[in-house]
mmCIF file of C-alpha atoms in Angstrom:
data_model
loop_
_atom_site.group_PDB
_atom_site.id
_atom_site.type_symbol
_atom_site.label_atom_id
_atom_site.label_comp_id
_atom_site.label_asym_id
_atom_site.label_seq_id
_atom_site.Cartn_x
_atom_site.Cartn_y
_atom_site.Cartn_z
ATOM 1 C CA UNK A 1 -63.874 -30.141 16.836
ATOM 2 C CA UNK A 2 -66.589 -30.980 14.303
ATOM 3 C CA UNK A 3 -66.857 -34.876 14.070
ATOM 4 C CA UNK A 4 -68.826 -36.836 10.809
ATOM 5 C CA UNK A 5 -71.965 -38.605 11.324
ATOM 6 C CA UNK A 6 -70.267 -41.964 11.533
ATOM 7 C CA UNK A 7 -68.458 -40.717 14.486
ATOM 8 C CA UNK A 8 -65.195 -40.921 12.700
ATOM 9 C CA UNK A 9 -63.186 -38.140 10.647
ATOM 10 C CA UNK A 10 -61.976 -38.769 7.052
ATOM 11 C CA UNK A 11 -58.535 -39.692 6.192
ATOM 12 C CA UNK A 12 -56.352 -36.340 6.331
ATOM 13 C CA UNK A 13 -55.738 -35.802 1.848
ATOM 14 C CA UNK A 14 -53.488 -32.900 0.702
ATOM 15 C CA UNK A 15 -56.460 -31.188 -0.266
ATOM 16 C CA UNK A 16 -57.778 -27.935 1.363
ATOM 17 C CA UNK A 17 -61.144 -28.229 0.731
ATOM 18 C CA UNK A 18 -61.564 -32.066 1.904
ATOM 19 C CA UNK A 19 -59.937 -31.624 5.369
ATOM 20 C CA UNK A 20 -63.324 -29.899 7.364
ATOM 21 C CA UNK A 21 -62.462 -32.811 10.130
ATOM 22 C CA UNK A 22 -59.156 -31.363 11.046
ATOM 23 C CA UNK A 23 -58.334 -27.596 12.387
ATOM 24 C CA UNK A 24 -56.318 -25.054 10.643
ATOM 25 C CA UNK A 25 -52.847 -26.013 11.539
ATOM 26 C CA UNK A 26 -52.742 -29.838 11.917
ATOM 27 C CA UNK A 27 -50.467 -31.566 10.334
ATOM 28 C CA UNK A 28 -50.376 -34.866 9.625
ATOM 29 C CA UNK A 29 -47.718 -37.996 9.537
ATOM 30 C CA UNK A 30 -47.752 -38.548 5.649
ATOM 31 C CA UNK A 31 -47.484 -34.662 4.763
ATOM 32 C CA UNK A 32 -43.205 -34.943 4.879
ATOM 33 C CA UNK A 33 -43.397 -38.442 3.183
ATOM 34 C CA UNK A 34 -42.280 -37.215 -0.177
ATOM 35 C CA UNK A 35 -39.237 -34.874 1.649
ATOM 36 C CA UNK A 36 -36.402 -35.202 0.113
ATOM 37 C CA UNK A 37 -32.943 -33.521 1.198
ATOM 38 C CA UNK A 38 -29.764 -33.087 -0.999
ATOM 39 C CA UNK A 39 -31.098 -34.771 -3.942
ATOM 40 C CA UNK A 40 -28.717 -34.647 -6.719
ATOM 41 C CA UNK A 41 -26.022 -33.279 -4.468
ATOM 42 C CA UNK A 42 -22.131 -33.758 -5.873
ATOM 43 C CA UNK A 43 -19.740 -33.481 -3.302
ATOM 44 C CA UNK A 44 -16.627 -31.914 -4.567
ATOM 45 C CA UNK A 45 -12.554 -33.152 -3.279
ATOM 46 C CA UNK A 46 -10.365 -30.650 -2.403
ATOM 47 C CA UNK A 47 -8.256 -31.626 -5.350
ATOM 48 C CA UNK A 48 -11.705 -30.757 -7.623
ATOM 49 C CA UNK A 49 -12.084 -27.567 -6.057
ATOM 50 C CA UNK A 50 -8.775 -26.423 -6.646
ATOM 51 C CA UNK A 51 -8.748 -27.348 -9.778
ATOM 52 C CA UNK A 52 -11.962 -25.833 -11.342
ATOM 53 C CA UNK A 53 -10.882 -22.149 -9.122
ATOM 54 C CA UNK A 54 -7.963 -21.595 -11.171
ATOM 55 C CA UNK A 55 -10.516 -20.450 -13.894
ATOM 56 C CA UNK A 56 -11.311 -17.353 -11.752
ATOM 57 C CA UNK A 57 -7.292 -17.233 -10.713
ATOM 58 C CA UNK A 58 -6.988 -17.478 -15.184
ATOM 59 C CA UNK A 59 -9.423 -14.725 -15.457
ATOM 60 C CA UNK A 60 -7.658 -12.396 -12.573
ATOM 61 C CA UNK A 61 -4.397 -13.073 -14.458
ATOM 62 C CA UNK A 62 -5.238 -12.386 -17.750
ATOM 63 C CA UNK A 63 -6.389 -8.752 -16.543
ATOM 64 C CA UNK A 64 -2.953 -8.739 -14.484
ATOM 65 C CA UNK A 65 -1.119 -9.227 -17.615
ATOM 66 C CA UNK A 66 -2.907 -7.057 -19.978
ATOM 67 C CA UNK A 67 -2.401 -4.244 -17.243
ATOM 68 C CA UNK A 68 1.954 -5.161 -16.913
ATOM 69 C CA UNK A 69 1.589 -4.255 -20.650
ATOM 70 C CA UNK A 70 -0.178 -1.126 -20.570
ATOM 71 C CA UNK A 71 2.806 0.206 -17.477
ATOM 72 C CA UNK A 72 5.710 -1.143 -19.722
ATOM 73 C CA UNK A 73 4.435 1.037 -22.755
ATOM 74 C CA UNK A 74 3.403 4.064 -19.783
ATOM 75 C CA UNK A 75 6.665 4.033 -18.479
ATOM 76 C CA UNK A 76 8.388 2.975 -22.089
ATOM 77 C CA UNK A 77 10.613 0.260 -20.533
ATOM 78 C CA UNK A 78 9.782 -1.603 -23.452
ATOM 79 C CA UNK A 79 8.774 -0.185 -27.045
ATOM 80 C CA UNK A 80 4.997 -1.309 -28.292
ATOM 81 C CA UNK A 81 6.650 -2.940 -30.962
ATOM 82 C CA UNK A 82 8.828 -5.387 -28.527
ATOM 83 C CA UNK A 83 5.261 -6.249 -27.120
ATOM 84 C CA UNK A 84 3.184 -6.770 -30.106
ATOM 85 C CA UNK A 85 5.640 -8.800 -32.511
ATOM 86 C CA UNK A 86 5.720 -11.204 -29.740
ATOM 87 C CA UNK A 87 2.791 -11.766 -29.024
ATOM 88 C CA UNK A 88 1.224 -12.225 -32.387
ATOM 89 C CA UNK A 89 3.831 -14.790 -32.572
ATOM 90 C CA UNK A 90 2.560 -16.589 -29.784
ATOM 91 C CA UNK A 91 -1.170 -16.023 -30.672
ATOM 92 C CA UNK A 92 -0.746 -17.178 -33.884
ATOM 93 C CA UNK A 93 0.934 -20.591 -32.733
ATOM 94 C CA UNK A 94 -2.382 -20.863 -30.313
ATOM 95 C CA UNK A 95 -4.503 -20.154 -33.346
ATOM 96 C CA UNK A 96 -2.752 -23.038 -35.103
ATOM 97 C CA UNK A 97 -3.307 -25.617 -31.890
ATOM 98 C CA UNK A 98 -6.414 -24.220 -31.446
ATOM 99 C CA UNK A 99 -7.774 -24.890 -34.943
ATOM 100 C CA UNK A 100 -5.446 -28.791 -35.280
ATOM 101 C CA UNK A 101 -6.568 -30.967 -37.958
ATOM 102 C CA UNK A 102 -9.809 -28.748 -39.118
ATOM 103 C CA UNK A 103 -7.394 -25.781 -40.251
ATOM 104 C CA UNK A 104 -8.228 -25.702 -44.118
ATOM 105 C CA UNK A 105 -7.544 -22.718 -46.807
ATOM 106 C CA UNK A 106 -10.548 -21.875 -46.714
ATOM 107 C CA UNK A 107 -11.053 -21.528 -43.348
ATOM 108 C CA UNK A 108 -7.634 -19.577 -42.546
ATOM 109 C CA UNK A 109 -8.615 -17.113 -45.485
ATOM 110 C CA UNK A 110 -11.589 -15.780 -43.955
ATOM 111 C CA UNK A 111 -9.967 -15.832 -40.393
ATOM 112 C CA UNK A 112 -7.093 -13.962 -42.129
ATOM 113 C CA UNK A 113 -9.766 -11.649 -44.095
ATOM 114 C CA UNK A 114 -11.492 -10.857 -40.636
ATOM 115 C CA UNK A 115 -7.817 -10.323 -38.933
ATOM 116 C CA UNK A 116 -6.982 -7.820 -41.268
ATOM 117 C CA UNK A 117 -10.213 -5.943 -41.585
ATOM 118 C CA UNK A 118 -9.924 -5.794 -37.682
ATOM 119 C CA UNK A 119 -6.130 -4.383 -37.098
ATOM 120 C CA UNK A 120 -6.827 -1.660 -40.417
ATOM 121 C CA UNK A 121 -9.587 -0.112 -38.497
ATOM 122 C CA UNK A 122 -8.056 -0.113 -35.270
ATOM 123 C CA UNK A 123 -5.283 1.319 -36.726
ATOM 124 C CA UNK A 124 -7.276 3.831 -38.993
ATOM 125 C CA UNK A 125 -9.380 4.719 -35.746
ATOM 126 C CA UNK A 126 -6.489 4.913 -33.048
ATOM 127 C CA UNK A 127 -5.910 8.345 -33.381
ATOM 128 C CA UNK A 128 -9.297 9.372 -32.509
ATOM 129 C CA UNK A 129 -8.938 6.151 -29.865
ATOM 130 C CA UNK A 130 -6.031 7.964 -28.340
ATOM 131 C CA UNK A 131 -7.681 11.390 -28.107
ATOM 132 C CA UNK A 132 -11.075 10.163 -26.993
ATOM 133 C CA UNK A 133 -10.881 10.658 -23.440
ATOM 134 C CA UNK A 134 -7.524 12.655 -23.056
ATOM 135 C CA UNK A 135 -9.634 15.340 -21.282
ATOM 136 C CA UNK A 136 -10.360 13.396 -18.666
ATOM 137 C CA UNK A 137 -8.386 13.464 -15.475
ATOM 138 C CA UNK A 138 -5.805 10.139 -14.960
ATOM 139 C CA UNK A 139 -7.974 9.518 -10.921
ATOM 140 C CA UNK A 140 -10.809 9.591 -13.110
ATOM 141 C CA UNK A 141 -9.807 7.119 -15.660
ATOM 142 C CA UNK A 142 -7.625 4.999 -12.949
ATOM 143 C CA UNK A 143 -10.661 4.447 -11.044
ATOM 144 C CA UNK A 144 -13.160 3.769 -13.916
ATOM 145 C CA UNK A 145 -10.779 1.586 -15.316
ATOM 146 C CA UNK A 146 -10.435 -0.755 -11.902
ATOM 147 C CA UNK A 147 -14.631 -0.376 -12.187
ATOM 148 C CA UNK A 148 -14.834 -1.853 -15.748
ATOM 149 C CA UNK A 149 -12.490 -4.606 -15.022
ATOM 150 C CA UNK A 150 -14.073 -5.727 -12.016
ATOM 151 C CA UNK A 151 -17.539 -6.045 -13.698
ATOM 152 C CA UNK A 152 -15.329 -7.680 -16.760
ATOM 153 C CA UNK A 153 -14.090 -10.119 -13.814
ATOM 154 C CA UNK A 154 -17.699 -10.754 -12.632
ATOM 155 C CA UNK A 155 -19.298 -11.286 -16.176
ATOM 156 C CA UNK A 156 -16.693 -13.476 -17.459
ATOM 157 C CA UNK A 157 -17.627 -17.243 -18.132
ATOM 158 C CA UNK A 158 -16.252 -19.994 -15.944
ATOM 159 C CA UNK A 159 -18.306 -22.575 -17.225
ATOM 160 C CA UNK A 160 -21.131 -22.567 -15.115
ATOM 161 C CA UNK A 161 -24.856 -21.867 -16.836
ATOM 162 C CA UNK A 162 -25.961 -19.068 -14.329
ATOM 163 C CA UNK A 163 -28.059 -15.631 -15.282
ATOM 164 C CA UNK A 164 -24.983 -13.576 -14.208
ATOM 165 C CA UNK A 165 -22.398 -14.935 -17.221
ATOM 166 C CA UNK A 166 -22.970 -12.327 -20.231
ATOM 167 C CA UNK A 167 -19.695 -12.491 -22.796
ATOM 168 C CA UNK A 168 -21.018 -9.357 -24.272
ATOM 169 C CA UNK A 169 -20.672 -7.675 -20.771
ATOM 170 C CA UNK A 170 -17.160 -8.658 -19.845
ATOM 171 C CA UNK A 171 -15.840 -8.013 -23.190
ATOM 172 C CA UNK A 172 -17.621 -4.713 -23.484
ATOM 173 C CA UNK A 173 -16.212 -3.435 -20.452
ATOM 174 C CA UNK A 174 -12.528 -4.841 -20.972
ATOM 175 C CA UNK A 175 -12.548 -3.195 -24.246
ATOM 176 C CA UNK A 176 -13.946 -0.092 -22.537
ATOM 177 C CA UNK A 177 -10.730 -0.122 -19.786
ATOM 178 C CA UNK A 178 -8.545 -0.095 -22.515
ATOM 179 C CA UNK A 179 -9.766 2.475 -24.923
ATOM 180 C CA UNK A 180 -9.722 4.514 -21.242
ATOM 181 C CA UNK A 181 -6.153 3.733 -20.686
ATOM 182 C CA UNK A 182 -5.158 4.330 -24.261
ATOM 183 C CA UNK A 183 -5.431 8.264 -24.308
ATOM 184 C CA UNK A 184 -2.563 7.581 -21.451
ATOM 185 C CA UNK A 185 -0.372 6.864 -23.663
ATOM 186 C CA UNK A 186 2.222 8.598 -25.244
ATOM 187 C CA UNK A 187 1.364 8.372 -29.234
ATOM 188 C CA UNK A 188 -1.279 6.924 -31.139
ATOM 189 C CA UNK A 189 0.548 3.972 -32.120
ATOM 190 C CA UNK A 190 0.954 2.905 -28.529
ATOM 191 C CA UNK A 191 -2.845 2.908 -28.319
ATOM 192 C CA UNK A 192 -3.166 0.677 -31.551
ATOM 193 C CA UNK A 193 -1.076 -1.706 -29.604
ATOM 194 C CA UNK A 194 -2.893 -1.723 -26.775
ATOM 195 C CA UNK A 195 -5.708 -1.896 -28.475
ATOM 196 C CA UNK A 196 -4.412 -5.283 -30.061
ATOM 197 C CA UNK A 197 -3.344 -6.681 -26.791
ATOM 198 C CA UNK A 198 -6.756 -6.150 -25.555
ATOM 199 C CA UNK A 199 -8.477 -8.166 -28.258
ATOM 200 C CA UNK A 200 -5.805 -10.887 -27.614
ATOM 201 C CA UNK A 201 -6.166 -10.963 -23.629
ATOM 202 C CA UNK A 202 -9.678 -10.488 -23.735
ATOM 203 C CA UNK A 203 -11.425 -11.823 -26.983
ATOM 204 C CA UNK A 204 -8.786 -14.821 -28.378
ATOM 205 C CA UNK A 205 -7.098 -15.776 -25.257
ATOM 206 C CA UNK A 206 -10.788 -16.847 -23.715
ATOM 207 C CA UNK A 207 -11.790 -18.635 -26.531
ATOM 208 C CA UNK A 208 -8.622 -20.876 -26.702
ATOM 209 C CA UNK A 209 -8.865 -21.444 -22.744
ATOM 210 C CA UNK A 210 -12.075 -22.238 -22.826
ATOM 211 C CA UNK A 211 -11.157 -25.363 -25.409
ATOM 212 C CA UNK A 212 -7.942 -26.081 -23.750
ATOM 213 C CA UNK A 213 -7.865 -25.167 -20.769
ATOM 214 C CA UNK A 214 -5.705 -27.326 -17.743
ATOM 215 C CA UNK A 215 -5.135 -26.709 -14.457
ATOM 216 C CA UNK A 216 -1.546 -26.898 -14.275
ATOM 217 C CA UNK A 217 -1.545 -24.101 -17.153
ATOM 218 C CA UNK A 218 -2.018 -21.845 -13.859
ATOM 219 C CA UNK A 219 1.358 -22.179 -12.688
ATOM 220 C CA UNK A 220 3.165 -20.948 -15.383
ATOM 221 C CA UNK A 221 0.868 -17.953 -15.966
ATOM 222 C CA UNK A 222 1.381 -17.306 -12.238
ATOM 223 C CA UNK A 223 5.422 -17.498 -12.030
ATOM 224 C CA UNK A 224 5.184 -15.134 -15.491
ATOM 225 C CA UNK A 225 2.775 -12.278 -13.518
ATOM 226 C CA UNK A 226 5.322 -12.695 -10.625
ATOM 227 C CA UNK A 227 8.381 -12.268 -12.216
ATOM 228 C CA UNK A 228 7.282 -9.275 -14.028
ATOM 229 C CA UNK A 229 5.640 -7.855 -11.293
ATOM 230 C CA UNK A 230 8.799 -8.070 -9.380
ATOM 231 C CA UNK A 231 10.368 -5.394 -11.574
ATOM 232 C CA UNK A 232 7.795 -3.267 -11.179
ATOM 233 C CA UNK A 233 6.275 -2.753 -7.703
ATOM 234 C CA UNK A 234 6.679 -5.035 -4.927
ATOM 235 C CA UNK A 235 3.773 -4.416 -3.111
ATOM 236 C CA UNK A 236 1.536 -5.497 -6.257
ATOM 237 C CA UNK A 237 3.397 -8.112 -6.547
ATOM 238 C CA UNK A 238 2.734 -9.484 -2.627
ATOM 239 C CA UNK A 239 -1.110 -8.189 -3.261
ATOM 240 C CA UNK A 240 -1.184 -10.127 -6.569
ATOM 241 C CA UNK A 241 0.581 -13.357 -5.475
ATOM 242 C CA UNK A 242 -1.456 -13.018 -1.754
ATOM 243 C CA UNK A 243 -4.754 -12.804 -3.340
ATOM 244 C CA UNK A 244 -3.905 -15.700 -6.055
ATOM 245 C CA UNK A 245 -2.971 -18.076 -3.183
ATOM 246 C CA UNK A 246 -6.113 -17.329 -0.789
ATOM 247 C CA UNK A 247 -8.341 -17.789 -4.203
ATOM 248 C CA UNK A 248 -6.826 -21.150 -5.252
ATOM 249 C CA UNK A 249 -6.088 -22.916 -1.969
ATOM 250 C CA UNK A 250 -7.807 -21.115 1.301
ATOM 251 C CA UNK A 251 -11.034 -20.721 -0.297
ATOM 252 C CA UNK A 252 -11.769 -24.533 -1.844
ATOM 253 C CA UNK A 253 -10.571 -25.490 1.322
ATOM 254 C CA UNK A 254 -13.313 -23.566 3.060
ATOM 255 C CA UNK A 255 -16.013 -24.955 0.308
ATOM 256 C CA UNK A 256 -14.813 -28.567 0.866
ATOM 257 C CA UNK A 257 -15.321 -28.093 4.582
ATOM 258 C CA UNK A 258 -18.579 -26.603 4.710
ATOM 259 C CA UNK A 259 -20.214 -29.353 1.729
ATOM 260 C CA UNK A 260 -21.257 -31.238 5.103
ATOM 261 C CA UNK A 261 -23.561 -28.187 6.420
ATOM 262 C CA UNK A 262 -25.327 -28.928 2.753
ATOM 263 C CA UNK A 263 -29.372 -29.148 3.331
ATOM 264 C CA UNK A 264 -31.495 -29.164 0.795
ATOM 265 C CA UNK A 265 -35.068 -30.122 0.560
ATOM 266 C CA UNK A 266 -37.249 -31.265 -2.178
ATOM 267 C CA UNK A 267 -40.851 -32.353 -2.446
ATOM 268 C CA UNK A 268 -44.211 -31.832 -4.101
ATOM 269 C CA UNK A 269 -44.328 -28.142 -3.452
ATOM 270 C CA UNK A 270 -41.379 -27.594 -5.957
ATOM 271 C CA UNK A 271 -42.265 -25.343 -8.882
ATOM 272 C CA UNK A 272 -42.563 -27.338 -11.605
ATOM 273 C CA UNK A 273 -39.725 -27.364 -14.374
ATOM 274 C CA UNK A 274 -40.829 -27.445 -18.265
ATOM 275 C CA UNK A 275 -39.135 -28.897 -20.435
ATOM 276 C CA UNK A 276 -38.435 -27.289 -23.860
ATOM 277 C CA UNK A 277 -39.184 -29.596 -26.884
ATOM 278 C CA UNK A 278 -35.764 -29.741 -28.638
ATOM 279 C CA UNK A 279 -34.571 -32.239 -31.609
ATOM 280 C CA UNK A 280 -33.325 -34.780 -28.498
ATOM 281 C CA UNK A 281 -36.916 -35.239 -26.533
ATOM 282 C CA UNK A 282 -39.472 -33.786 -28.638
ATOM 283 C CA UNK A 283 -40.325 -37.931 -29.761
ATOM 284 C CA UNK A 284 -40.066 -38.795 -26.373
ATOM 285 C CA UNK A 285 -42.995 -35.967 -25.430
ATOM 286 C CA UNK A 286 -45.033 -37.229 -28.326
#
């Protein structure tokens, strides 16, 4: 080991080039002095957990729904006009909570102006809607259907700022699942009505969630899926309820139990984070 002319080596720096006096892989007491480990860590309750998993359970409902729809009109147990009276009704009553005190005449013209420009040309269009992929096999559409709503499930927005949410994504492909299950159907009205309960399940009913949404709202949305699942197949019904259940309870339990095996680390060899200039911090920069 190479030793300075004073008989003594140099303090160990974090610096490369200034550590001659020491081999290749020492390491020395004050490298892990600025280690840090779960900084900024929350640790959720179980009661937390639960609650902020029934947006996925929402999500996986909402689909459930908008699919109980589409078999009522397949099998025509109920007429698309029993299904779409209805629920305008009820969407409009959420457009009125949803807008509260800042509802003005202005404001409800041009949502009314955009409402009716939107069912006209869904109506014009479902003709063409309805034929668009009747040459298709039913396997075929089934199965690209399940595909579509499964990426809409894994696009959606929960509220959390990650790379993977894109609305354009999940709405795209819900649209997308219903146009393919609209040449199903028996007429071209049918498909218009699909078509509408698609924009409300998929396009309004996330926006009013989003602003409004509660925890307990899961239960009656659940009990609803059930009971009309119940008339229609049993086993969907145990595979629906089943996987609703697991989601909401079995796995926040698992989270909350495994916050303890948390271990993160944090130090000077973190990438550093730049800060865009924005209205807030831009004076604070200068």
């Amino acid at each position: 080991m190479a030793k300075t002319t004073h008989g003594k080596r140099k303090p160990w720096v974090k610096n490369l080039y200034s550590n001659r006096d020491y081999p290749d892989n020492y390491t020395d007491v004050s490298f892990l002095k600025d280690l840090q480990t779960n900084l900024h860590v929350r640790l959720y309750t179980f009661g937390e957990a639960v609650a902020g998993i029934t947006v996925l359970n929402n999500q996986i409902s909402c689909i459930t729904g908008f699919l109980i729809l589409y078999y009522m009109m397949l099998s025509d147990s109920v007429g698309p006009t029993s299904i779409l009276v209805p629920t305008c009704i009820i969407t409009g009553i959420g457009y009125l909570y949803y807008r509260g005190s800042s509802l003005s005449m202005k404001l409800l013209g041009e949502d009314s102006k955009t409402l009716c420009t939107v069912l006209l040309f869904g109506y014009i269009f479902s003709p063409m809607l309805h034929t668009l992929t009747q040459a298709i096999s039913t396997d075929t559409i089934y199965t690209t259907t399940f595909f579509v709503m499964l990426f809409n499930l894994m696009f959606s927005d929960y509220g959390l700022v990650v790379a993977m949410v894109s609305k354009a994504v999940s709405l795209n492909a819900a649209i997308f699942g219903a146009i393919c299950l609209a040449s199903r159907l028996s007429t071209s009205y049918h498909a218009f009505v699909l078509l509408v309960e698609a924009a409300i399940f998929f396009v309004l009913y996330p926006i009013i969630t989003a602003a409004t949404w509660h925890a307990l709202c899961m239960v009656p949305i659940f009990c609803i899926c059930c009971a009309a699942l119940y008339y229609i197949s049993r086993p969907v019904l145990y595979l629906y309820a089943c996987t609703t259940l697991f989601i909401n309870f079995a796995c926040p339990l698992i989270f909350v139990r495994n916050q303890r095996h948390k271990f993160n680390i944090h130090g000077p060899w973190d990438e550093a984070i730049v800060e865009e200039n924005t209205d807030k911090n831009l004076d604070e920069n200068l």
